[in-house]
JSON list of C-alpha atoms in Angstrom, two decimals:
[
{"chain": "A", "resi": 258, "resn": "GLY", "atom": "CA", "xyz": [-6.74, 3.83, -6.70]},
{"chain": "A", "resi": 259, "resn": "ASP", "atom": "CA", "xyz": [-6.46, 6.20, -3.78]},
{"chain": "A", "resi": 260, "resn": "SER", "atom": "CA", "xyz": [-3.89, 5.48, -1.12]},
{"chain": "A", "resi": 261, "resn": "THR", "atom": "CA", "xyz": [-4.36, 5.97, 2.60]},
{"chain": "A", "resi": 262, "resn": "GLN", "atom": "CA", "xyz": [-1.62, 7.45, 4.78]},
{"chain": "A", "resi": 263, "resn": "PHE", "atom": "CA", "xyz": [-1.53, 8.16, 8.49]},
{"chain": "A", "resi": 264, "resn": "ILE", "atom": "CA", "xyz": [0.64, 8.37, 11.58]},
{"chain": "A", "resi": 265, "resn": "ALA", "atom": "CA", "xyz": [-0.15, 5.99, 14.43]},
{"chain": "A", "resi": 266, "resn": "ILE", "atom": "CA", "xyz": [0.89, 6.20, 18.05]},
{"chain": "A", "resi": 267, "resn": "TYR", "atom": "CA", "xyz": [1.20, 3.02, 20.07]},
{"chain": "A", "resi": 268, "resn": "HIS", "atom": "CA", "xyz": [0.50, 3.60, 23.76]},
{"chain": "A", "resi": 269, "resn": "PRO", "atom": "CA", "xyz": [1.99, 0.87, 25.99]},
{"chain": "A", "resi": 270, "resn": "PRO", "atom": "CA", "xyz": [-0.30, -0.75, 28.59]},
{"chain": "A", "resi": 271, "resn": "SER", "atom": "CA", "xyz": [1.28, 1.08, 31.53]},
{"chain": "A", "resi": 272, "resn": "THR", "atom": "CA", "xyz": [0.19, 4.45, 30.13]},
{"chain": "A", "resi": 273, "resn": "LEU", "atom": "CA", "xyz": [-3.34, 3.50, 29.17]},
{"chain": "A", "resi": 274, "resn": "VAL", "atom": "CA", "xyz": [-6.60, 4.95, 30.30]},
{"chain": "A", "resi": 275, "resn": "GLU", "atom": "CA", "xyz": [-9.07, 2.16, 29.63]},
{"chain": "A", "resi": 276, "resn": "LYS", "atom": "CA", "xyz": [-11.20, 3.10, 26.67]},
{"chain": "A", "resi": 277, "resn": "LYS", "atom": "CA", "xyz": [-13.36, 0.63, 24.81]},
{"chain": "A", "resi": 278, "resn": "SER", "atom": "CA", "xyz": [-14.27, 1.09, 21.18]},
{"chain": "A", "resi": 279, "resn": "SER", "atom": "CA", "xyz": [-16.75, -0.75, 19.02]},
{"chain": "A", "resi": 280, "resn": "HIS", "atom": "CA", "xyz": [-14.18, -0.60, 16.22]},
{"chain": "A", "resi": 281, "resn": "ASN", "atom": "CA", "xyz": [-12.19, -3.29, 18.04]},
{"chain": "A", "resi": 282, "resn": "LYS", "atom": "CA", "xyz": [-14.72, -5.94, 17.16]},
{"chain": "A", "resi": 283, "resn": "ARG", "atom": "CA", "xyz": [-16.34, -4.70, 13.99]},
{"chain": "A", "resi": 284, "resn": "TYR", "atom": "CA", "xyz": [-15.32, -5.67, 10.49]},
{"chain": "A", "resi": 285, "resn": "ILE", "atom": "CA", "xyz": [-16.72, -3.42, 7.82]},
{"chain": "A", "resi": 286, "resn": "HIS", "atom": "CA", "xyz": [-16.89, -5.68, 4.77]},
{"chain": "A", "resi": 287, "resn": "ASN", "atom": "CA", "xyz": [-19.10, -8.75, 4.79]},
{"chain": "A", "resi": 288, "resn": "MET", "atom": "CA", "xyz": [-17.40, -10.15, 1.70]},
{"chain": "A", "resi": 289, "resn": "THR", "atom": "CA", "xyz": [-13.96, -10.39, 3.29]},
{"chain": "A", "resi": 290, "resn": "ARG", "atom": "CA", "xyz": [-12.44, -12.99, 5.54]},
{"chain": "A", "resi": 291, "resn": "PRO", "atom": "CA", "xyz": [-12.93, -12.63, 9.30]},
{"chain": "A", "resi": 292, "resn": "THR", "atom": "CA", "xyz": [-9.87, -12.67, 11.51]},
{"chain": "A", "resi": 293, "resn": "SER", "atom": "CA", "xyz": [-8.55, -16.16, 12.03]},
{"chain": "A", "resi": 294, "resn": "GLU", "atom": "CA", "xyz": [-7.76, -15.27, 15.64]},
{"chain": "A", "resi": 295, "resn": "GLN", "atom": "CA", "xyz": [-8.67, -12.50, 18.05]},
{"chain": "A", "resi": 296, "resn": "LEU", "atom": "CA", "xyz": [-5.94, -9.89, 18.27]},
{"chain": "A", "resi": 297, "resn": "ASN", "atom": "CA", "xyz": [-4.76, -9.53, 21.84]},
{"chain": "A", "resi": 298, "resn": "LEU", "atom": "CA", "xyz": [-3.14, -6.08, 21.69]},
{"chain": "A", "resi": 299, "resn": "GLN", "atom": "CA", "xyz": [-2.23, -5.02, 25.22]},
{"chain": "A", "resi": 300, "resn": "GLY", "atom": "CA", "xyz": [-1.56, -1.39, 24.38]},
{"chain": "A", "resi": 301, "resn": "SER", "atom": "CA", "xyz": [-3.77, 1.02, 22.45]},
{"chain": "A", "resi": 302, "resn": "ILE", "atom": "CA", "xyz": [-3.56, 2.96, 19.18]},
{"chain": "A", "resi": 303, "resn": "SER", "atom": "CA", "xyz": [-4.39, 6.52, 18.20]},
{"chain": "A", "resi": 304, "resn": "ILE", "atom": "CA", "xyz": [-4.49, 7.74, 14.59]},
{"chain": "A", "resi": 305, "resn": "HIS", "atom": "CA", "xyz": [-3.14, 11.13, 13.49]},
{"chain": "A", "resi": 306, "resn": "HIS", "atom": "CA", "xyz": [-2.75, 13.10, 10.26]},
{"chain": "A", "resi": 307, "resn": "GLN", "atom": "CA", "xyz": [-4.81, 10.72, 8.14]},
{"chain": "A", "resi": 308, "resn": "ASN", "atom": "CA", "xyz": [-5.01, 11.94, 4.57]},
{"chain": "A", "resi": 309, "resn": "LYS", "atom": "CA", "xyz": [-8.18, 12.85, 2.69]},
{"chain": "A", "resi": 310, "resn": "LEU", "atom": "CA", "xyz": [-9.22, 10.50, -0.09]},
{"chain": "A", "resi": 311, "resn": "HIS", "atom": "CA", "xyz": [-9.95, 11.70, -3.61]},
{"chain": "A", "resi": 312, "resn": "LYS", "atom": "CA", "xyz": [-13.07, 10.05, -4.98]},
{"chain": "A", "resi": 313, "resn": "ALA", "atom": "CA", "xyz": [-15.23, 11.34, -7.80]},
{"chain": "A", "resi": 314, "resn": "ASN", "atom": "CA", "xyz": [-18.39, 11.24, -5.68]},
{"chain": "A", "resi": 315, "resn": "PHE", "atom": "CA", "xyz": [-16.98, 13.73, -3.14]},
{"chain": "A", "resi": 316, "resn": "PRO", "atom": "CA", "xyz": [-18.56, 17.19, -3.67]},
{"chain": "A", "resi": 317, "resn": "ASP", "atom": "CA", "xyz": [-15.39, 19.19, -4.43]},
{"chain": "A", "resi": 318, "resn": "GLU", "atom": "CA", "xyz": [-13.99, 16.57, -6.76]},
{"chain": "A", "resi": 319, "resn": "ARG", "atom": "CA", "xyz": [-17.32, 16.00, -8.48]},
{"chain": "A", "resi": 320, "resn": "SER", "atom": "CA", "xyz": [-17.89, 19.72, -9.02]},
{"chain": "A", "resi": 321, "resn": "ARG", "atom": "CA", "xyz": [-14.50, 20.24, -10.65]},
{"chain": "A", "resi": 322, "resn": "ILE", "atom": "CA", "xyz": [-14.95, 17.29, -13.01]},
{"chain": "A", "resi": 323, "resn": "GLU", "atom": "CA", "xyz": [-18.52, 18.06, -14.02]},
{"chain": "A", "resi": 324, "resn": "ASN", "atom": "CA", "xyz": [-17.70, 21.75, -14.60]},
{"chain": "A", "resi": 325, "resn": "LEU", "atom": "CA", "xyz": [-15.17, 20.62, -17.20]},
{"chain": "A", "resi": 326, "resn": "GLY", "atom": "CA", "xyz": [-17.68, 18.38, -18.92]},
{"chain": "A", "resi": 327, "resn": "GLY", "atom": "CA", "xyz": [-16.63, 15.17, -17.26]},
{"chain": "A", "resi": 328, "resn": "ARG", "atom": "CA", "xyz": [-19.03, 12.32, -16.58]},
{"chain": "A", "resi": 329, "resn": "ILE", "atom": "CA", "xyz": [-19.15, 10.43, -13.31]},
{"chain": "A", "resi": 330, "resn": "HIS", "atom": "CA", "xyz": [-20.75, 7.07, -12.61]},
{"chain": "A", "resi": 331, "resn": "ILE", "atom": "CA", "xyz": [-21.73, 6.61, -8.96]},
{"chain": "A", "resi": 332, "resn": "PRO", "atom": "CA", "xyz": [-23.12, 3.16, -8.03]},
{"chain": "A", "resi": 333, "resn": "PRO", "atom": "CA", "xyz": [-26.13, 3.87, -5.79]},
{"chain": "A", "resi": 334, "resn": "LYS", "atom": "CA", "xyz": [-25.30, 1.11, -3.30]},
{"chain": "A", "resi": 335, "resn": "HIS", "atom": "CA", "xyz": [-21.52, 1.58, -3.40]},
{"chain": "A", "resi": 336, "resn": "PRO", "atom": "CA", "xyz": [-20.75, 5.28, -3.98]},
{"chain": "A", "resi": 337, "resn": "MET", "atom": "CA", "xyz": [-17.07, 4.81, -3.06]},
{"chain": "A", "resi": 338, "resn": "GLY", "atom": "CA", "xyz": [-16.84, 2.76, -6.24]},
{"chain": "A", "resi": 339, "resn": "SER", "atom": "CA", "xyz": [-17.46, 5.88, -8.35]},
{"chain": "A", "resi": 340, "resn": "ARG", "atom": "CA", "xyz": [-15.72, 6.23, -11.71]},
{"chain": "A", "resi": 341, "resn": "VAL", "atom": "CA", "xyz": [-14.74, 9.16, -13.93]},
{"chain": "A", "resi": 342, "resn": "ILE", "atom": "CA", "xyz": [-15.80, 8.23, -17.45]},
{"chain": "A", "resi": 343, "resn": "ALA", "atom": "CA", "xyz": [-13.73, 9.27, -20.46]},
{"chain": "A", "resi": 344, "resn": "ARG", "atom": "CA", "xyz": [-13.35, 8.14, -24.07]},
{"chain": "A", "resi": 345, "resn": "SER", "atom": "CA", "xyz": [-10.16, 6.12, -24.38]},
{"chain": "A", "resi": 346, "resn": "THR", "atom": "CA", "xyz": [-8.21, 6.74, -27.58]},
{"chain": "A", "resi": 347, "resn": "THR", "atom": "CA", "xyz": [-6.40, 3.46, -26.98]},
{"chain": "A", "resi": 348, "resn": "HIS", "atom": "CA", "xyz": [-9.41, 1.23, -26.44]},
{"chain": "A", "resi": 349, "resn": "HIS", "atom": "CA", "xyz": [-11.86, 3.30, -28.54]},
{"chain": "A", "resi": 350, "resn": "GLU", "atom": "CA", "xyz": [-14.53, 3.02, -25.87]},
{"chain": "A", "resi": 351, "resn": "ASP", "atom": "CA", "xyz": [-15.65, 4.67, -22.66]},
{"chain": "A", "resi": 352, "resn": "VAL", "atom": "CA", "xyz": [-13.46, 3.70, -19.70]},
{"chain": "A", "resi": 353, "resn": "GLY", "atom": "CA", "xyz": [-13.95, 4.45, -16.01]},
{"chain": "A", "resi": 354, "resn": "LEU", "atom": "CA", "xyz": [-11.12, 5.72, -13.80]},
{"chain": "A", "resi": 355, "resn": "ALA", "atom": "CA", "xyz": [-11.45, 4.81, -10.12]},
{"chain": "A", "resi": 356, "resn": "MET", "atom": "CA", "xyz": [-9.95, 8.03, -8.75]},
{"chain": "A", "resi": 357, "resn": "SER", "atom": "CA", "xyz": [-10.40, 11.75, -9.30]},
{"chain": "A", "resi": 358, "resn": "ARG", "atom": "CA", "xyz": [-6.67, 12.56, -9.12]},
{"chain": "A", "resi": 359, "resn": "SER", "atom": "CA", "xyz": [-3.91, 10.76, -10.98]},
{"chain": "A", "resi": 360, "resn": "ILE", "atom": "CA", "xyz": [-0.75, 11.30, -13.01]},
{"chain": "A", "resi": 361, "resn": "GLY", "atom": "CA", "xyz": [-0.55, 10.63, -16.73]},
{"chain": "A", "resi": 362, "resn": "ASP", "atom": "CA", "xyz": [-4.12, 9.69, -17.62]},
{"chain": "A", "resi": 363, "resn": "ARG", "atom": "CA", "xyz": [-4.36, 12.03, -20.60]},
{"chain": "A", "resi": 364, "resn": "GLU", "atom": "CA", "xyz": [-7.99, 11.58, -21.54]},
{"chain": "A", "resi": 365, "resn": "TRP", "atom": "CA", "xyz": [-9.12, 12.08, -17.96]},
{"chain": "A", "resi": 366, "resn": "THR", "atom": "CA", "xyz": [-6.96, 15.18, -17.46]},
{"chain": "A", "resi": 367, "resn": "ALA", "atom": "CA", "xyz": [-9.09, 16.89, -20.09]},
{"chain": "A", "resi": 368, "resn": "VAL", "atom": "CA", "xyz": [-12.21, 16.32, -18.01]},
{"chain": "A", "resi": 369, "resn": "GLY", "atom": "CA", "xyz": [-10.94, 17.44, -14.62]},
{"chain": "A", "resi": 370, "resn": "VAL", "atom": "CA", "xyz": [-8.82, 14.61, -13.20]},
{"chain": "A", "resi": 371, "resn": "ILE", "atom": "CA", "xyz": [-5.80, 16.44, -11.78]},
{"chain": "A", "resi": 372, "resn": "PRO", "atom": "CA", "xyz": [-2.37, 15.33, -10.50]},
{"chain": "A", "resi": 373, "resn": "ASP", "atom": "CA", "xyz": [-2.33, 17.71, -7.53]},
{"chain": "A", "resi": 374, "resn": "PRO", "atom": "CA", "xyz": [-1.46, 16.01, -4.23]},
{"chain": "A", "resi": 375, "resn": "ASP", "atom": "CA", "xyz": [-2.49, 17.06, -0.75]},
{"chain": "A", "resi": 376, "resn": "VAL", "atom": "CA", "xyz": [0.71, 17.76, 1.20]},
{"chain": "A", "resi": 377, "resn": "GLN", "atom": "CA", "xyz": [1.00, 17.56, 4.97]},
{"chain": "A", "resi": 378, "resn": "VAL", "atom": "CA", "xyz": [4.13, 18.77, 6.75]},
{"chain": "A", "resi": 379, "resn": "VAL", "atom": "CA", "xyz": [4.53, 17.35, 10.25]},
{"chain": "A", "resi": 380, "resn": "ASN", "atom": "CA", "xyz": [6.98, 18.96, 12.64]},
{"chain": "A", "resi": 381, "resn": "LEU", "atom": "CA", "xyz": [8.29, 15.94, 14.54]},
{"chain": "A", "resi": 382, "resn": "GLU", "atom": "CA", "xyz": [9.45, 17.92, 17.55]},
{"chain": "A", "resi": 383, "resn": "GLU", "atom": "CA", "xyz": [6.00, 19.47, 17.96]},
{"chain": "A", "resi": 384, "resn": "PHE", "atom": "CA", "xyz": [4.33, 16.10, 17.35]},
{"chain": "A", "resi": 385, "resn": "TRP", "atom": "CA", "xyz": [6.49, 14.39, 19.96]},
{"chain": "A", "resi": 386, "resn": "ASN", "atom": "CA", "xyz": [5.89, 17.13, 22.54]},
{"chain": "A", "resi": 387, "resn": "THR", "atom": "CA", "xyz": [2.17, 17.53, 21.90]},
{"chain": "A", "resi": 388, "resn": "ASN", "atom": "CA", "xyz": [1.56, 13.80, 22.28]},
{"chain": "A", "resi": 389, "resn": "ASN", "atom": "CA", "xyz": [4.02, 13.27, 25.16]},
{"chain": "A", "resi": 390, "resn": "ILE", "atom": "CA", "xyz": [5.78, 10.52, 23.23]},
{"chain": "A", "resi": 391, "resn": "ARG", "atom": "CA", "xyz": [8.88, 10.41, 25.41]},
{"chain": "A", "resi": 392, "resn": "THR", "atom": "CA", "xyz": [7.24, 10.84, 28.80]},
{"chain": "A", "resi": 393, "resn": "LYS", "atom": "CA", "xyz": [4.67, 8.12, 28.08]},
{"chain": "A", "resi": 394, "resn": "ASP", "atom": "CA", "xyz": [7.21, 5.83, 26.37]},
{"chain": "A", "resi": 395, "resn": "SER", "atom": "CA", "xyz": [4.93, 5.70, 23.33]},
{"chain": "A", "resi": 396, "resn": "LYS", "atom": "CA", "xyz": [5.98, 4.54, 19.88]},
{"chain": "A", "resi": 397, "resn": "VAL", "atom": "CA", "xyz": [5.26, 6.16, 16.52]},
{"chain": "A", "resi": 398, "resn": "PHE", "atom": "CA", "xyz": [4.90, 4.54, 13.12]},
{"chain": "A", "resi": 399, "resn": "VAL", "atom": "CA", "xyz": [3.69, 5.65, 9.71]},
{"chain": "A", "resi": 400, "resn": "VAL", "atom": "CA", "xyz": [1.57, 3.66, 7.28]},
{"chain": "A", "resi": 401, "resn": "LEU", "atom": "CA", "xyz": [0.91, 4.01, 3.56]},
{"chain": "A", "resi": 402, "resn": "GLY", "atom": "CA", "xyz": [-1.37, 1.56, 1.80]},
{"chain": "A", "resi": 403, "resn": "SER", "atom": "CA", "xyz": [-3.46, 1.08, -1.31]},
{"chain": "A", "resi": 404, "resn": "ASP", "atom": "CA", "xyz": [-7.25, 1.06, -1.49]},
{"chain": "A", "resi": 405, "resn": "GLY", "atom": "CA", "xyz": [-7.16, -2.70, -1.95]},
{"chain": "A", "resi": 406, "resn": "LEU", "atom": "CA", "xyz": [-6.47, -2.87, 1.78]},
{"chain": "A", "resi": 407, "resn": "PHE", "atom": "CA", "xyz": [-8.24, 0.19, 3.15]},
{"chain": "A", "resi": 408, "resn": "ASP", "atom": "CA", "xyz": [-11.47, -0.20, 1.18]},
{"chain": "A", "resi": 409, "resn": "THR", "atom": "CA", "xyz": [-12.06, -3.36, 3.21]},
{"chain": "A", "resi": 410, "resn": "ARG", "atom": "CA", "xyz": [-10.35, -2.69, 6.54]},
{"chain": "A", "resi": 411, "resn": "ARG", "atom": "CA", "xyz": [-10.42, 0.36, 8.78]},
{"chain": "A", "resi": 412, "resn": "VAL", "atom": "CA", "xyz": [-7.21, 2.22, 9.55]},
{"chain": "A", "resi": 413, "resn": "GLU", "atom": "CA", "xyz": [-7.58, 1.30, 13.24]},
{"chain": "A", "resi": 414, "resn": "PHE", "atom": "CA", "xyz": [-7.79, -2.38, 12.36]},
{"chain": "A", "resi": 415, "resn": "VAL", "atom": "CA", "xyz": [-4.63, -2.22, 10.26]},
{"chain": "A", "resi": 416, "resn": "ALA", "atom": "CA", "xyz": [-2.76, -0.09, 12.80]},
{"chain": "A", "resi": 417, "resn": "LYS", "atom": "CA", "xyz": [-3.53, -2.46, 15.66]},
{"chain": "A", "resi": 418, "resn": "HIS", "atom": "CA", "xyz": [-2.24, -5.48, 13.78]},
{"chain": "A", "resi": 419, "resn": "LEU", "atom": "CA", "xyz": [0.91, -3.62, 12.77]},
{"chain": "A", "resi": 420, "resn": "ALA", "atom": "CA", "xyz": [1.46, -2.39, 16.33]},
{"chain": "A", "resi": 421, "resn": "TYR", "atom": "CA", "xyz": [1.12, -5.94, 17.60]},
{"chain": "A", "resi": 422, "resn": "GLY", "atom": "CA", "xyz": [3.80, -7.02, 15.12]},
{"chain": "A", "resi": 423, "resn": "PHE", "atom": "CA", "xyz": [6.11, -4.10, 15.83]},
{"chain": "A", "resi": 424, "resn": "PHE", "atom": "CA", "xyz": [5.89, -3.90, 19.61]},
{"chain": "A", "resi": 425, "resn": "GLU", "atom": "CA", "xyz": [4.25, -6.90, 21.26]},
{"chain": "A", "resi": 426, "resn": "SER", "atom": "CA", "xyz": [4.67, -10.13, 19.32]},
{"chain": "A", "resi": 427, "resn": "PHE", "atom": "CA", "xyz": [8.40, -10.78, 18.93]},
{"chain": "A", "resi": 428, "resn": "LYS", "atom": "CA", "xyz": [10.95, -11.96, 21.47]},
{"chain": "A", "resi": 429, "resn": "SER", "atom": "CA", "xyz": [14.11, -10.39, 20.12]},
{"chain": "A", "resi": 430, "resn": "ASP", "atom": "CA", "xyz": [15.24, -7.82, 17.56]},
{"chain": "A", "resi": 431, "resn": "GLY", "atom": "CA", "xyz": [16.34, -10.59, 15.23]},
{"chain": "A", "resi": 432, "resn": "GLU", "atom": "CA", "xyz": [12.77, -11.82, 14.87]},
{"chain": "A", "resi": 433, "resn": "THR", "atom": "CA", "xyz": [11.21, -8.47, 13.98]},
{"chain": "A", "resi": 434, "resn": "ALA", "atom": "CA", "xyz": [11.44, -8.75, 10.18]},
{"chain": "A", "resi": 435, "resn": "GLU", "atom": "CA", "xyz": [10.08, -12.29, 10.12]},
{"chain": "A", "resi": 436, "resn": "GLN", "atom": "CA", "xyz": [7.22, -11.38, 12.44]},
{"chain": "A", "resi": 437, "resn": "MET", "atom": "CA", "xyz": [6.26, -8.30, 10.41]},
{"chain": "A", "resi": 438, "resn": "LEU", "atom": "CA", "xyz": [6.18, -10.40, 7.25]},
{"chain": "A", "resi": 439, "resn": "THR", "atom": "CA", "xyz": [3.74, -12.73, 8.99]},
{"chain": "A", "resi": 440, "resn": "VAL", "atom": "CA", "xyz": [1.58, -9.78, 10.10]},
{"chain": "A", "resi": 441, "resn": "GLY", "atom": "CA", "xyz": [1.62, -8.37, 6.57]},
{"chain": "A", "resi": 442, "resn": "LYS", "atom": "CA", "xyz": [0.49, -11.66, 5.07]},
{"chain": "A", "resi": 443, "resn": "LYS", "atom": "CA", "xyz": [-2.34, -11.89, 7.59]},
{"chain": "A", "resi": 444, "resn": "LEU", "atom": "CA", "xyz": [-3.55, -8.39, 6.74]},
{"chain": "A", "resi": 445, "resn": "VAL", "atom": "CA", "xyz": [-3.58, -9.20, 3.02]},
{"chain": "A", "resi": 446, "resn": "ASN", "atom": "CA", "xyz": [-5.47, -12.41, 3.74]},
{"chain": "A", "resi": 447, "resn": "MET", "atom": "CA", "xyz": [-8.03, -10.62, 5.91]},
{"chain": "A", "resi": 448, "resn": "ALA", "atom": "CA", "xyz": [-8.60, -7.99, 3.21]},
{"chain": "A", "resi": 449, "resn": "SER", "atom": "CA", "xyz": [-9.14, -10.67, 0.55]},
{"chain": "A", "resi": 450, "resn": "PRO", "atom": "CA", "xyz": [-12.56, -11.95, -0.57]},
{"chain": "A", "resi": 451, "resn": "ILE", "atom": "CA", "xyz": [-13.90, -15.11, 1.02]},
{"chain": "A", "resi": 452, "resn": "LYS", "atom": "CA", "xyz": [-14.07, -16.87, -2.35]},
{"chain": "A", "resi": 453, "resn": "SER", "atom": "CA", "xyz": [-11.10, -16.89, -4.70]},
{"chain": "A", "resi": 454, "resn": "GLU", "atom": "CA", "xyz": [-13.33, -16.20, -7.71]},
{"chain": "A", "resi": 455, "resn": "PHE", "atom": "CA", "xyz": [-14.43, -12.85, -6.27]},
{"chain": "A", "resi": 456, "resn": "TYR", "atom": "CA", "xyz": [-12.55, -9.75, -7.39]},
{"chain": "A", "resi": 457, "resn": "ARG", "atom": "CA", "xyz": [-9.63, -8.69, -5.21]},
{"chain": "A", "resi": 458, "resn": "ASP", "atom": "CA", "xyz": [-8.01, -5.34, -5.85]},
{"chain": "A", "resi": 459, "resn": "ASP", "atom": "CA", "xyz": [-4.23, -4.96, -5.80]},
{"chain": "A", "resi": 460, "resn": "ILE", "atom": "CA", "xyz": [-3.00, -4.73, -2.21]},
{"chain": "A", "resi": 461, "resn": "SER", "atom": "CA", "xyz": [0.22, -3.04, -1.18]},
{"chain": "A", "resi": 462, "resn": "PHE", "atom": "CA", "xyz": [1.30, -1.21, 1.95]},
{"chain": "A", "resi": 463, "resn": "VAL", "atom": "CA", "xyz": [4.37, -0.12, 3.87]},
{"chain": "A", "resi": 464, "resn": "ALA", "atom": "CA", "xyz": [4.81, 0.62, 7.57]},
{"chain": "A", "resi": 465, "resn": "LYS", "atom": "CA", "xyz": [7.81, 2.15, 9.31]},
{"chain": "A", "resi": 466, "resn": "VAL", "atom": "CA", "xyz": [8.62, 2.92, 12.93]},
{"chain": "A", "resi": 467, "resn": "VAL", "atom": "CA", "xyz": [9.71, 6.55, 13.33]},
{"chain": "A", "resi": 468, "resn": "GLU", "atom": "CA", "xyz": [12.40, 7.39, 15.86]},
{"chain": "A", "resi": 469, "resn": "PHE", "atom": "CA", "xyz": [13.15, 10.97, 16.83]}
]
């Protein structure tokens, strides 16, 4: 499925201008687990350079596929679950692909599924200066994750938990890796269905602090 990528800035408490957001307390998927504990992040998070998803129900993607004779199934109640339908020579039946861009899906390439990525180039010096990273003692980290996580949790939700693990929850450098593993497990758990028999998509993600 589609991956989500973004840059997050962690703003320490001393540099904050108090700003409340309803996203702090809202969970977007009623079939997933609630948080087992309230996250007490002292600083704040801002999201930058988030990528655009490629789903077959989006106008540009849909137009390209349908112009090449492709078929798209869009569930009325869950349009983000759209599928590009193609005849599989392996399975000898119609099969739905959950994304409108991919590499190596031969049958779908013929009906408009393309391997072209969106590329963003970020000049770190400009990014640091524009966002006053050094003067505000802010921290920067990047996140890349699969739709198994981001179809059920907002980027702000994920970024806040990661920021808590990176910058607020450990006592020494030696505990960082262990703490981040704990944060990662919690995020996977909170993106998982309430009942084990419900479908859970593959979940993978990586986060890295950027120093410049």
